[in-house]
Coordinates of C-alpha atoms in Angstrom, one line a residue:
Chain A
X89 CA -60.6 -21.5 -6.6
X90 CA -58.0 -23.5 -8.5
X91 CA -54.7 -22.1 -9.8
X92 CA -55.7 -22.3 -13.4
X93 CA -58.4 -19.8 -12.8
X94 CA -56.0 -17.0 -11.9
X95 CA -57.4 -13.6 -13.0
X96 CA -56.0 -12.5 -16.4
X97 CA -53.9 -9.3 -16.5
X98 CA -54.8 -6.9 -19.2
X99 CA -52.4 -3.9 -19.3
X100 CA -54.9 -2.0 -21.4
X101 CA -57.5 -1.9 -18.6
X102 CA -55.1 -2.1 -15.6
X103 CA -55.6 1.0 -13.4
X104 CA -52.5 3.2 -13.1
X105 CA -52.0 3.4 -9.3
X106 CA -49.1 5.8 -9.5
X107 CA -51.2 8.9 -9.5
X108 CA -50.5 12.0 -11.6
X109 CA -47.0 12.8 -12.6
X110 CA -45.5 15.9 -11.1
X111 CA -44.8 18.7 -13.6
X112 CA -41.6 20.5 -14.7
X113 CA -38.7 18.7 -13.1
X114 CA -36.3 20.4 -15.6
X115 CA -37.6 23.8 -14.5
X116 CA -36.8 23.0 -10.8
X117 CA -33.3 21.9 -11.8
X118 CA -32.8 25.1 -13.8
X119 CA -34.1 27.3 -10.9
X120 CA -31.6 25.6 -8.6
X121 CA -28.7 26.3 -11.0
X122 CA -30.0 29.8 -11.7
X123 CA -30.0 30.6 -7.9
X124 CA -26.3 29.7 -7.5
X125 CA -25.4 31.4 -10.8
X126 CA -27.2 34.7 -9.9
X127 CA -25.6 34.9 -6.5
X128 CA -22.1 34.2 -7.6
X129 CA -22.2 36.1 -10.8
X130 CA -23.7 39.2 -9.2
X131 CA -20.9 39.3 -6.6
X132 CA -18.1 38.5 -9.1
X133 CA -19.3 40.9 -11.8
X134 CA -19.5 43.8 -9.5
X135 CA -16.2 43.0 -7.9
X136 CA -14.5 42.8 -11.3
X137 CA -16.3 45.9 -12.4
X138 CA -14.9 47.9 -9.5
X139 CA -11.5 46.4 -9.7
X140 CA -10.9 47.3 -13.4
X141 CA -12.3 50.8 -13.3
X142 CA -10.4 53.8 -11.8
X143 CA -12.0 54.8 -8.5
X144 CA -11.2 56.9 -5.6
X145 CA -11.3 56.4 -1.9
X146 CA -14.9 57.0 -0.9
X147 CA -16.0 58.7 2.3
X148 CA -17.7 55.5 3.5
X149 CA -14.4 53.6 3.1
X150 CA -12.6 56.3 5.2
X151 CA -15.3 55.9 7.7
X152 CA -14.4 52.2 7.9
X153 CA -10.8 53.1 8.8
X154 CA -9.3 52.7 5.4
X155 CA -6.9 55.7 5.3
X156 CA -5.4 57.2 2.1
X157 CA -1.9 56.4 3.5
X158 CA -2.6 52.7 3.5
X159 CA -0.7 50.9 0.7
X160 CA -3.4 49.5 -1.6
X161 CA -6.2 51.4 0.0
X162 CA -8.1 52.0 -3.2
X163 CA -8.1 48.3 -4.0
X164 CA -9.5 47.5 -0.6
X165 CA -12.1 50.3 -0.9
X166 CA -13.1 48.8 -4.3
X167 CA -13.8 45.4 -2.7
X168 CA -16.0 47.1 0.0
X169 CA -17.8 49.3 -2.4
X170 CA -18.5 46.5 -4.8
X171 CA -20.1 44.5 -2.0
X172 CA -22.5 47.4 -1.4
X173 CA -23.2 47.9 -5.1
X174 CA -26.9 47.6 -6.0
X175 CA -25.9 44.9 -8.5
X176 CA -24.6 42.8 -5.7
X177 CA -27.5 43.5 -3.4
X178 CA -30.0 42.8 -6.1
X179 CA -28.5 39.5 -7.2
X180 CA -28.2 38.3 -3.6
X181 CA -31.9 38.8 -2.9
X182 CA -32.9 37.6 -6.4
X183 CA -30.7 34.5 -6.1
X184 CA -32.0 33.7 -2.6
X185 CA -35.6 34.1 -3.9
X186 CA -35.0 31.8 -6.9
X187 CA -33.3 29.3 -4.6
X188 CA -36.2 29.3 -2.3
X189 CA -38.6 28.7 -5.1
X190 CA -36.4 25.7 -6.3
X191 CA -36.2 24.3 -2.8
X192 CA -40.0 24.5 -2.2
X193 CA -41.0 23.1 -5.6
X194 CA -38.3 20.4 -5.6
X195 CA -39.2 19.1 -2.1
X196 CA -42.9 19.3 -2.8
X197 CA -42.8 17.3 -6.0
X198 CA -39.7 15.0 -6.2
X199 CA -41.7 12.0 -4.8
X200 CA -44.2 12.2 -7.6
X201 CA -41.7 12.3 -10.5
X202 CA -42.3 9.3 -12.7
X203 CA -38.7 8.5 -13.7
X204 CA -35.4 8.3 -11.7
X205 CA -33.9 11.0 -13.9
X206 CA -36.7 13.5 -13.3
X207 CA -36.6 12.8 -9.6
X208 CA -32.8 13.4 -9.7
X209 CA -33.5 16.7 -11.4
X210 CA -36.0 17.8 -8.8
X211 CA -33.8 16.8 -5.9
X212 CA -30.7 18.4 -7.3
X213 CA -32.6 21.5 -8.1
X214 CA -33.8 21.7 -4.5
X215 CA -30.3 21.1 -3.1
X216 CA -28.7 23.7 -5.4
X217 CA -31.4 26.2 -4.4
X218 CA -30.6 25.6 -0.7
X219 CA -27.0 26.2 -1.5
X220 CA -27.9 29.5 -3.3
X221 CA -29.9 30.6 -0.2
X222 CA -27.1 29.8 2.2
X223 CA -24.5 31.5 0.1
X224 CA -26.6 34.6 -0.3
X225 CA -27.3 34.8 3.4
X226 CA -23.6 34.3 4.3
X227 CA -22.5 37.1 2.0
X228 CA -25.3 39.4 3.3
X229 CA -24.2 38.7 6.8
X230 CA -20.5 39.2 6.0
X231 CA -21.4 42.5 4.4
X232 CA -23.3 43.7 7.4
X233 CA -20.3 43.3 9.8
X234 CA -16.9 44.9 9.1
X235 CA -16.0 44.0 5.5
X236 CA -13.8 47.1 5.3
X237 CA -11.6 46.0 8.2
X238 CA -11.5 42.5 7.0
X239 CA -10.5 43.4 3.4
X240 CA -7.9 45.8 4.7
X241 CA -6.2 43.1 6.7
X242 CA -6.7 40.0 4.7
X243 CA -7.5 40.9 1.1
X244 CA -5.0 43.7 0.5
X245 CA -2.5 42.2 -1.8
X246 CA -0.6 45.5 -2.5
X247 CA 1.9 44.8 0.3
X248 CA 2.8 41.5 -1.2
X249 CA 4.7 43.1 -4.0
X250 CA 8.3 42.1 -4.0
X251 CA 7.6 39.0 -1.9
X252 CA 7.2 36.7 -4.9
X253 CA 10.7 35.2 -4.8
X254 CA 10.4 34.8 -1.0
X255 CA 7.3 32.8 -1.4
X256 CA 8.9 30.7 -4.2
X257 CA 11.8 30.0 -1.8
X258 CA 9.3 29.2 1.0
X259 CA 7.5 26.8 -1.2
X260 CA 10.8 25.1 -2.1
X261 CA 11.8 24.8 1.5
X262 CA 8.3 23.4 2.4
X263 CA 8.6 20.8 -0.3
X264 CA 12.2 19.9 0.6
X265 CA 11.2 19.4 4.3
X266 CA 8.1 17.4 3.4
X267 CA 9.8 15.3 0.8
X268 CA 12.9 14.5 2.8
X269 CA 10.8 13.9 5.9
X270 CA 8.5 11.6 4.1
X271 CA 11.3 9.6 2.6
X272 CA 13.1 9.2 5.9
X273 CA 9.7 8.4 7.5
X274 CA 9.0 5.6 4.9
X275 CA 12.4 4.0 5.7
X276 CA 11.8 4.2 9.5
X277 CA 8.2 3.2 9.1
X278 CA 8.9 0.1 7.0
X279 CA 11.4 -1.2 9.5
X280 CA 9.2 -0.4 12.5
X281 CA 6.1 -1.8 10.7
X282 CA 7.8 -5.2 10.2
X283 CA 9.1 -5.2 13.8
X284 CA 5.6 -4.7 15.2
X285 CA 4.5 -7.8 13.4
X286 CA 7.1 -10.0 15.1
X287 CA 5.8 -12.8 17.2
X288 CA 8.3 -11.9 19.9
X289 CA 7.3 -9.3 22.4
X290 CA 10.9 -8.3 23.0
X291 CA 11.1 -7.3 19.4
X292 CA 7.6 -5.6 19.2
X293 CA 7.9 -3.7 22.4
X294 CA 10.6 -1.1 21.5
X295 CA 8.9 -0.5 18.1
X296 CA 5.5 0.0 19.9
X297 CA 7.1 2.4 22.5
X298 CA 8.6 4.5 19.7
X299 CA 5.4 4.6 17.7
X300 CA 3.2 5.4 20.7
X301 CA 5.6 8.2 21.8
X302 CA 5.7 9.9 18.4
X303 CA 1.9 9.5 17.8
X304 CA 1.1 10.5 21.4
X305 CA 3.0 13.8 21.6
X306 CA 2.3 16.9 19.5
X307 CA 4.6 17.5 16.6
X308 CA 5.2 21.1 17.7
X309 CA 6.5 19.7 21.0
X310 CA 8.7 17.2 19.1
X311 CA 10.2 20.0 17.0
X312 CA 11.0 22.2 20.0
X313 CA 12.3 19.3 22.1
X314 CA 14.3 17.8 19.3
X315 CA 16.1 21.0 18.8
X316 CA 17.1 21.3 22.4
X317 CA 17.9 17.6 22.9
X318 CA 20.3 17.8 20.0
X319 CA 21.8 21.1 21.1
X320 CA 22.1 20.6 24.9
X321 CA 22.0 16.8 25.2
X322 CA 24.3 15.9 22.4
X323 CA 26.0 19.2 21.6
X324 CA 25.0 18.9 18.0
X325 CA 24.4 22.3 16.4
X326 CA 22.6 21.5 13.1
X327 CA 20.8 24.1 10.9
X328 CA 17.1 24.4 11.8
X329 CA 16.1 23.0 8.5
X330 CA 18.0 19.8 9.1
X331 CA 16.7 19.4 12.6
X332 CA 13.2 19.9 11.2
X333 CA 13.7 17.2 8.6
X334 CA 15.0 14.8 11.2
X335 CA 12.0 15.4 13.4
X336 CA 9.6 15.1 10.5
X337 CA 11.2 11.8 9.5
X338 CA 11.0 10.4 13.0
X339 CA 7.4 11.5 13.4
X340 CA 6.2 10.3 10.0
X341 CA 8.0 7.1 10.6
X342 CA 5.6 6.4 13.5
X343 CA 2.6 6.9 11.3
X344 CA 4.1 5.1 8.3
X345 CA 4.8 2.2 10.6
X346 CA 1.1 1.7 11.2
X347 CA 0.4 2.1 7.5
X348 CA 2.9 -0.6 6.6
X349 CA 1.8 -2.9 9.4
X350 CA -1.8 -2.7 8.1
X351 CA -0.6 -3.1 4.5
X352 CA 1.4 -6.2 5.4
X353 CA -1.5 -7.6 7.4
X354 CA -3.8 -7.1 4.5
X355 CA -1.9 -9.6 2.3
X356 CA -3.6 -13.0 2.4
X357 CA -2.1 -15.6 4.7
X358 CA -1.7 -17.9 1.7
X359 CA 1.0 -15.7 0.2
X360 CA 3.4 -16.1 3.1
X361 CA 2.5 -19.8 3.3
X362 CA 3.3 -20.2 -0.4
X363 CA 6.6 -18.5 0.0
X364 CA 7.6 -20.5 3.1
X365 CA 6.5 -23.8 1.5
X366 CA 9.0 -23.1 -1.3
X367 CA 11.7 -23.1 1.3
X368 CA 12.1 -19.4 1.7
X369 CA 12.9 -18.1 5.2
X370 CA 10.7 -15.4 6.9
X371 CA 12.9 -12.6 5.8
X372 CA 13.1 -13.8 2.2
X373 CA 9.3 -14.4 2.1
X374 CA 8.7 -10.9 3.4
X375 CA 11.2 -9.3 1.0
X376 CA 10.2 -11.0 -2.2
X377 CA 6.5 -12.0 -1.7
X378 CA 4.8 -9.8 0.9
X379 CA 6.4 -6.4 1.1
X380 CA 6.3 -5.7 -2.7
X381 CA 2.6 -6.4 -2.6
X382 CA 2.0 -4.4 0.6
X383 CA 4.0 -1.4 -0.8
X384 CA 1.5 -1.1 -3.6
X385 CA -1.4 -1.2 -1.3
X386 CA 0.0 1.5 1.0
X387 CA 0.9 4.0 -1.7
X388 CA -2.4 6.0 -1.3
X389 CA -2.3 6.2 2.5
X390 CA 1.4 7.1 2.4
X391 CA 0.6 9.9 -0.1
X392 CA -2.1 11.0 2.3
X393 CA 0.5 11.2 5.0
X394 CA 2.7 13.3 2.6
X395 CA -0.1 15.8 2.1
X396 CA -0.6 16.1 5.9
X397 CA 3.2 16.5 6.3
X398 CA 3.3 19.3 3.8
X399 CA 0.9 21.3 5.9
X400 CA 2.6 20.2 9.2
X401 CA 5.9 21.7 8.0
X402 CA 4.4 25.1 8.9
X403 CA 5.2 24.1 12.5
X404 CA 8.9 24.7 11.9
X405 CA 8.0 28.3 12.8
X406 CA 8.8 27.4 16.4
X407 CA 12.4 26.6 15.5
X408 CA 13.5 30.1 14.7
X409 CA 14.8 29.5 11.2
X410 CA 17.1 31.8 9.4
X411 CA 15.6 33.7 6.5
X412 CA 17.0 31.4 3.8
X413 CA 15.3 28.4 5.6
X414 CA 11.8 30.0 5.7
X415 CA 9.0 27.8 4.6
X416 CA 5.7 29.2 3.2
X417 CA 4.2 29.9 6.6
X418 CA 7.3 31.5 8.0
X419 CA 7.6 33.7 4.9
X420 CA 4.0 34.8 5.4
X421 CA 4.6 35.5 9.1
X422 CA 7.7 37.5 8.3
X423 CA 5.8 39.5 5.7
X424 CA 3.0 40.1 8.1
X425 CA 5.2 41.3 10.9
X426 CA 7.0 43.7 8.5
X427 CA 3.8 45.3 7.1
X428 CA 1.1 44.5 9.7
X429 CA -0.9 43.1 6.8
X430 CA -2.3 39.6 7.3
X431 CA -3.0 39.2 3.6
X432 CA 0.3 37.3 3.7
X433 CA -1.5 34.5 5.4
X434 CA -4.2 34.5 2.7
X435 CA -1.3 34.2 0.2
X436 CA 0.2 31.3 2.2
X437 CA -3.1 29.4 2.1
X438 CA -3.2 29.9 -1.7
X439 CA 0.4 28.7 -1.9
X440 CA -0.4 25.6 0.2
X441 CA -3.4 24.8 -2.0
X442 CA -1.4 25.1 -5.2
X443 CA 0.9 22.4 -3.8
X444 CA -1.7 20.1 -2.1
X445 CA -4.7 20.2 -4.5
X446 CA -2.9 18.3 -7.3
X447 CA -1.5 15.8 -4.7
X448 CA -5.0 15.2 -3.3
X449 CA -6.2 14.5 -6.8
X450 CA -3.3 12.1 -7.3
X451 CA -4.2 10.3 -4.1
X452 CA -7.8 9.9 -5.1
X453 CA -6.7 8.5 -8.5
X454 CA -4.3 6.1 -6.9
X455 CA -7.0 4.9 -4.6
X456 CA -9.4 4.4 -7.4
X457 CA -6.9 2.4 -9.4
X458 CA -6.1 0.3 -6.3
X459 CA -9.8 -0.4 -5.8
X460 CA -10.2 -1.5 -9.4
X461 CA -8.1 -4.5 -8.5
X462 CA -5.7 -4.0 -11.4
X463 CA -2.7 -3.3 -9.2
X464 CA -1.3 -6.9 -9.3
X465 CA -1.4 -6.9 -13.0
X466 CA -0.9 -3.3 -14.2
X467 CA 1.1 -2.1 -11.3
X468 CA 3.8 -4.6 -12.0
X469 CA 3.5 -4.8 -15.8
X470 CA 2.9 -1.2 -16.8
Chain B
X250 CA 20.3 -56.7 17.5
X251 CA 22.5 -55.4 14.7
X252 CA 21.1 -58.2 12.5
X253 CA 17.6 -57.2 13.3
X254 CA 18.4 -53.6 12.2
X255 CA 19.8 -54.8 8.9
X256 CA 16.8 -57.1 8.3
X257 CA 14.4 -54.2 9.0
X258 CA 16.2 -51.9 6.6
X259 CA 16.2 -54.6 4.0
X260 CA 12.5 -55.1 4.3
X261 CA 12.0 -51.4 4.1
X262 CA 14.1 -51.2 0.9
X263 CA 12.0 -53.8 -0.8
X264 CA 8.6 -52.4 0.3
X265 CA 9.6 -48.9 -0.6
X266 CA 11.3 -46.5 1.7
X267 CA 9.0 -44.5 4.0
X268 CA 9.3 -40.9 2.9
X269 CA 7.0 -39.3 5.4
X270 CA 5.9 -40.7 8.8
X271 CA 3.4 -39.1 11.1
X272 CA 3.1 -40.5 14.6
X273 CA 0.4 -39.7 17.1
X274 CA -0.5 -36.3 15.6
X275 CA -2.8 -34.2 17.7
X276 CA -3.8 -30.6 16.8
X277 CA -5.8 -28.2 18.9
X278 CA -7.0 -24.8 17.6
X279 CA -7.8 -23.2 21.0
X280 CA -10.4 -25.6 22.4
X281 CA -11.1 -27.3 19.1
X282 CA -9.5 -30.7 18.8
X283 CA -9.0 -30.9 15.1
X284 CA -6.7 -34.0 14.9
X285 CA -6.7 -36.6 17.6
X286 CA -4.0 -39.1 17.2
X287 CA -3.2 -39.8 13.6
X288 CA -0.6 -42.1 12.4
X289 CA 0.4 -42.2 8.7
X290 CA 3.2 -43.5 6.6
X291 CA 3.8 -42.4 3.1
X292 CA 6.0 -44.7 1.0
X293 CA 7.8 -43.7 -2.1
X294 CA 5.5 -43.7 -5.2
X295 CA 2.4 -43.8 -2.9
X296 CA -0.6 -41.7 -3.9
X297 CA -2.3 -41.3 -0.6
X298 CA -5.8 -39.9 -0.9
X299 CA -7.5 -38.2 2.0
X300 CA -11.2 -37.9 2.0
X301 CA -13.8 -37.0 4.6
X302 CA -16.5 -34.5 5.5
X303 CA -15.6 -30.8 5.8
X304 CA -14.1 -30.0 9.2
X305 CA -12.7 -33.5 9.6
X306 CA -9.1 -32.2 9.7
X307 CA -8.0 -33.3 6.2
X308 CA -6.2 -30.0 5.3
X309 CA -4.8 -29.6 8.8
X310 CA -3.3 -33.1 8.5
X311 CA -1.8 -32.3 5.1
X312 CA -0.4 -29.1 6.4
X313 CA 1.3 -30.9 9.3
X314 CA 3.3 -32.9 6.8
X315 CA 5.3 -29.8 5.7
X316 CA 4.9 -28.1 9.1
X317 CA 2.9 -25.2 7.8
X318 CA 0.8 -26.3 10.8
X319 CA 2.9 -27.5 13.8
X320 CA 1.2 -30.4 15.5
X321 CA 0.4 -29.8 19.1
X322 CA 1.5 -33.3 19.9
X323 CA 3.1 -36.0 18.0
X324 CA 6.0 -36.4 15.6
X325 CA 6.6 -36.0 11.9
X326 CA 9.6 -37.6 10.1
X327 CA 10.7 -36.8 6.6
X328 CA 13.1 -39.5 5.4
X329 CA 15.3 -40.0 8.5
X330 CA 14.8 -36.6 10.1
X331 CA 12.3 -35.7 12.7
X332 CA 11.1 -32.4 11.5
X333 CA 9.0 -31.7 14.6
X334 CA 12.3 -31.3 16.3
X335 CA 12.8 -27.6 17.0
X336 CA 16.4 -27.9 15.6
X337 CA 15.2 -29.2 12.2
X338 CA 15.9 -26.9 9.3
X339 CA 12.4 -26.5 7.9
X340 CA 13.4 -24.3 5.1
X341 CA 15.7 -27.0 3.8
X342 CA 13.1 -29.8 4.4
X343 CA 10.4 -27.8 2.6
X344 CA 12.5 -27.6 -0.6
X345 CA 11.9 -31.4 -0.9
X346 CA 8.1 -31.2 -0.4
X347 CA 5.9 -29.3 -2.9
X348 CA 2.5 -28.1 -1.8
X349 CA -0.4 -26.9 -3.9
X350 CA -3.1 -24.9 -2.3
X351 CA -6.8 -24.6 -2.9
X352 CA -6.5 -20.8 -3.5
X353 CA -3.5 -21.2 -5.8
X354 CA -1.5 -18.6 -3.8
X355 CA 0.5 -17.5 -6.8
X356 CA 2.4 -14.2 -6.2
X357 CA 0.1 -11.7 -8.1
X358 CA 2.9 -9.2 -8.7
X359 CA 5.0 -11.7 -10.6
X360 CA 4.6 -13.3 -14.0
X361 CA 4.0 -17.0 -14.2
X362 CA 7.7 -17.8 -15.0
X363 CA 8.9 -15.4 -12.2
X364 CA 6.6 -17.1 -9.8
X365 CA 8.7 -20.3 -10.5
X366 CA 12.2 -18.9 -10.8
X367 CA 12.0 -16.9 -7.6
X368 CA 12.5 -19.8 -5.3
X369 CA 14.9 -21.5 -7.7
X370 CA 17.2 -18.5 -7.6
X371 CA 16.7 -17.4 -4.0
X372 CA 16.4 -20.8 -2.3
X373 CA 18.2 -23.3 -4.6
X374 CA 20.6 -20.6 -5.7
X375 CA 20.4 -21.6 -9.4
X376 CA 21.8 -19.2 -11.9
X377 CA 19.0 -17.2 -13.5
X378 CA 19.3 -18.8 -17.0
X379 CA 19.2 -22.3 -15.5
X380 CA 16.2 -21.3 -13.3
X381 CA 14.5 -19.9 -16.3
X382 CA 15.0 -23.0 -18.4
X383 CA 13.7 -25.2 -15.6
X384 CA 10.7 -23.0 -15.1
X385 CA 9.8 -23.0 -18.8
X386 CA 10.2 -26.8 -18.9
X387 CA 7.8 -27.2 -16.0
X388 CA 5.3 -24.7 -17.5
X389 CA 5.3 -26.7 -20.7
X390 CA 4.9 -29.9 -18.7
X391 CA 1.6 -28.7 -17.2
X392 CA 0.5 -27.2 -20.5
X393 CA 0.8 -23.5 -19.9
X394 CA 4.1 -22.9 -21.6
X395 CA 2.5 -20.1 -23.6
X396 CA 1.5 -18.2 -20.5
X397 CA 5.0 -17.8 -19.1
X398 CA 4.9 -14.0 -19.2
X399 CA 1.3 -13.6 -18.0
X400 CA 0.4 -12.3 -14.6
X401 CA -1.8 -14.6 -12.4
X402 CA -4.7 -12.1 -12.7
X403 CA -4.7 -12.6 -16.5
X404 CA -5.0 -16.4 -16.2
X405 CA -8.1 -18.6 -15.6
X406 CA -8.3 -20.6 -12.4
X407 CA -7.3 -23.8 -14.0
X408 CA -4.2 -22.1 -15.6
X409 CA -3.3 -20.5 -12.3
X410 CA -3.5 -23.8 -10.5
X411 CA -1.3 -25.5 -13.1
X412 CA 1.3 -22.7 -12.8
X413 CA 1.1 -23.4 -9.0
X414 CA 1.8 -27.1 -9.6
X415 CA 4.7 -26.2 -12.0
X416 CA 6.1 -23.9 -9.3
X417 CA 6.1 -26.7 -6.8
X418 CA 7.4 -29.3 -9.3
X419 CA 10.3 -27.0 -10.4
X420 CA 11.9 -27.5 -6.9
X421 CA 12.1 -31.2 -7.8
X422 CA 10.4 -32.3 -4.6
X423 CA 10.4 -35.9 -3.3
X424 CA 6.7 -35.6 -2.4
X425 CA 3.8 -33.4 -3.6
X426 CA 1.0 -32.3 -1.3
X427 CA -2.3 -31.3 -2.8
X428 CA -4.8 -29.4 -0.6
X429 CA -8.2 -29.5 -2.3
X430 CA -6.6 -28.1 -5.4
X431 CA -9.8 -28.3 -7.6
X432 CA -12.3 -27.0 -5.0
X433 CA -12.0 -23.4 -6.0
X434 CA -12.3 -24.1 -9.8
X435 CA -15.2 -23.7 -12.1
X436 CA -16.4 -27.2 -13.0
X437 CA -15.2 -27.1 -16.6
X438 CA -11.7 -26.3 -15.4
X439 CA -11.4 -29.2 -12.9
X440 CA -10.4 -31.7 -15.7
X441 CA -7.3 -29.9 -16.9
X442 CA -5.8 -29.8 -13.3
X443 CA -6.8 -33.4 -12.6
X444 CA -5.2 -34.5 -15.8
X445 CA -1.8 -33.0 -14.7
X446 CA -2.1 -34.8 -11.4
X447 CA -2.9 -38.1 -13.0
X448 CA 0.1 -37.8 -15.3
X449 CA 2.3 -36.9 -12.3
X450 CA 1.1 -40.0 -10.5
X451 CA 1.8 -42.0 -13.6
X452 CA 5.4 -40.7 -13.6
X453 CA 5.8 -42.2 -10.1
X454 CA 5.6 -39.0 -8.0
X455 CA 4.9 -39.6 -4.4
X456 CA 1.7 -37.7 -3.6
X457 CA -0.7 -36.9 -0.7
X458 CA -4.0 -35.6 -2.0
X459 CA -6.8 -34.1 0.0
X460 CA -9.7 -34.1 -2.4
X461 CA -13.5 -34.2 -3.0
X462 CA -12.9 -35.7 -6.4
X463 CA -14.0 -39.3 -5.7
X464 CA -13.3 -40.4 -9.2
X465 CA -9.7 -39.3 -8.9
X466 CA -9.4 -40.9 -5.4
X467 CA -10.7 -44.2 -6.7
X468 CA -8.7 -44.4 -9.9
X469 CA -5.4 -42.8 -9.0
X470 CA -5.0 -43.4 -5.3
X471 CA -2.9 -46.3 -4.1
X472 CA -4.1 -45.8 -0.6
X473 CA -7.0 -44.0 0.9
X474 CA -7.7 -42.4 4.3
X475 CA -11.1 -41.6 5.5
X476 CA -10.9 -38.9 8.1
X477 CA -13.8 -38.3 10.5
X478 CA -13.8 -35.9 13.3
X479 CA -10.0 -35.8 13.5
X480 CA -9.5 -39.6 13.5
X481 CA -8.8 -42.1 10.8
X482 CA -12.2 -43.6 10.3
X483 CA -11.0 -46.2 7.8
X484 CA -8.1 -46.7 5.5
X485 CA -7.1 -49.1 2.8
X486 CA -7.3 -49.7 -1.0
X487 CA -9.5 -47.0 -2.5
X488 CA -11.5 -49.5 -4.6
X489 CA -12.1 -51.7 -1.6
X490 CA -13.3 -48.7 0.5
X491 CA -15.6 -47.4 -2.2
X492 CA -17.2 -50.8 -2.9
X493 CA -17.0 -52.3 0.5
X494 CA -17.0 -49.6 3.1
X495 CA -16.7 -51.2 6.6
X496 CA -18.0 -48.4 8.8
X497 CA -21.4 -46.7 8.8
X498 CA -19.7 -43.3 8.8
X499 CA -17.9 -44.0 5.5
X500 CA -21.1 -45.5 4.1
X501 CA -23.0 -42.3 5.0
X502 CA -20.3 -40.1 3.6
X503 CA -20.0 -41.9 0.3
X504 CA -23.8 -41.9 -0.1
X505 CA -23.7 -38.1 0.2
X506 CA -20.8 -37.4 -2.2
X507 CA -21.3 -40.1 -4.9

């Protein structure tokens, strides 16, 4: 058979080998969403319903050791009662059932969807359905244990009244420590980072020892030890907040050093060669050509370190601060020991999130901008 | 003896003073013997073209001239100074030798004009207005005067490479080293860079050029070196070497690239 006699292809009579198209991708997608919506909405609506209406302490609440003398007992009881409300129960079971339907239909049919978009719908529907099931089961399980005791200790916000200004002060102290610590750490880190890149071992070694020590020991140990080393070793009696900032700076410096080292190493060899070939010395080349470029690249990881440091400042609790020096976590601990109500820790978590979530968004945006490769142009020129 | 010295000097004056002299250059990268015993003298106004297959050590040899690569063995002189001597002030020496790289190596965080004024201000210690004037002159000279405030990322490869040439020229070097400066360029941008180099050679600049542009080598080069496996395979007048290659290796190489 010669090549010229190749069989002709007629789309009109060509058999469709794809097989039948699976039905209703949009329905599966909708079922998945419905599952999640039913579960969350059922729980939220009955919680809100109980919270806004005037209720009393029910016998079942008292059975669960929520006594009328407890501050905020009715609020706690409302949470427990709302969890047991038929609306909650019904929506949990309904949501789980709908989720199961979406999961089964989606998994059974996604391979036979005839477009990418329909397949996406089927898969997403199945995934959302699975999430609905998991959420429903988790809430049912939680409800079957001791929700009353939990709500009494962790969701009783009544005792927090009057602690608002204390938390604001705590947040301020947390940010002061994290900010000052990060700033000091960046200065230490930049110096150490450059030292670790030296071709001379005698220069590298001390920097490496410092970095390995601070990366290799727990921060909580460094805080405690730092305090006593200053006090007993050097007879320096600084306020706890200052000691904390110093230790945070020393610790962050070790991590920032690695960030700067990696940032500097990521600059192409040609850059330092170009600078040196123009007669610049090593220090000049670093200062004008390499470090300014490296600094741009290390902004996202340094911001990451900052977010980590914000949370790590909670460790100052080991220092025994005075009340005016309390950070968020110490404030919560103080409130909890005064009222025996652990809801202060729930509030602390919310306070940390208020500070960290916008920063995390900022880090992601900065990373995205860096990846887009516009940093050399826009970063310098605006 | 004293007479002989004077005579030698006199001869050197008439034939052009040797600007760069390499003697017995060897370079190992680990076990790889990249250069094995190269001698080279560059006189003033020379345009020395270095050709050869990839991996033959052309770029390494060029980089030994301004000591970006230190030879493992052998000596390099610039004018009357042995710059392989550990006591040589390389930063000072390098202000007299411009180098242009294959990858341009402009500073991406600085405008074109700032790329040039940086070394003028920080190394030559020129006042900033004088540095700026000199930079603008050089940018105009290579035909990118209107791009002074652009960042490298906003320029085409050809424009970036011309800014890089202007950056090197602004230092008023005595010799210019070109390391495959057109190899990274899109074909239609090669011409504008070669044009600048041709003009530079016409102005009497001493140049050492590692290149794959055989037309440039033949027409602009005053002397040509064919490097092969770290040795000088052949050297002489470019036209002679192109039309009457003596060795098989050069014949084979030319057959492949022409």
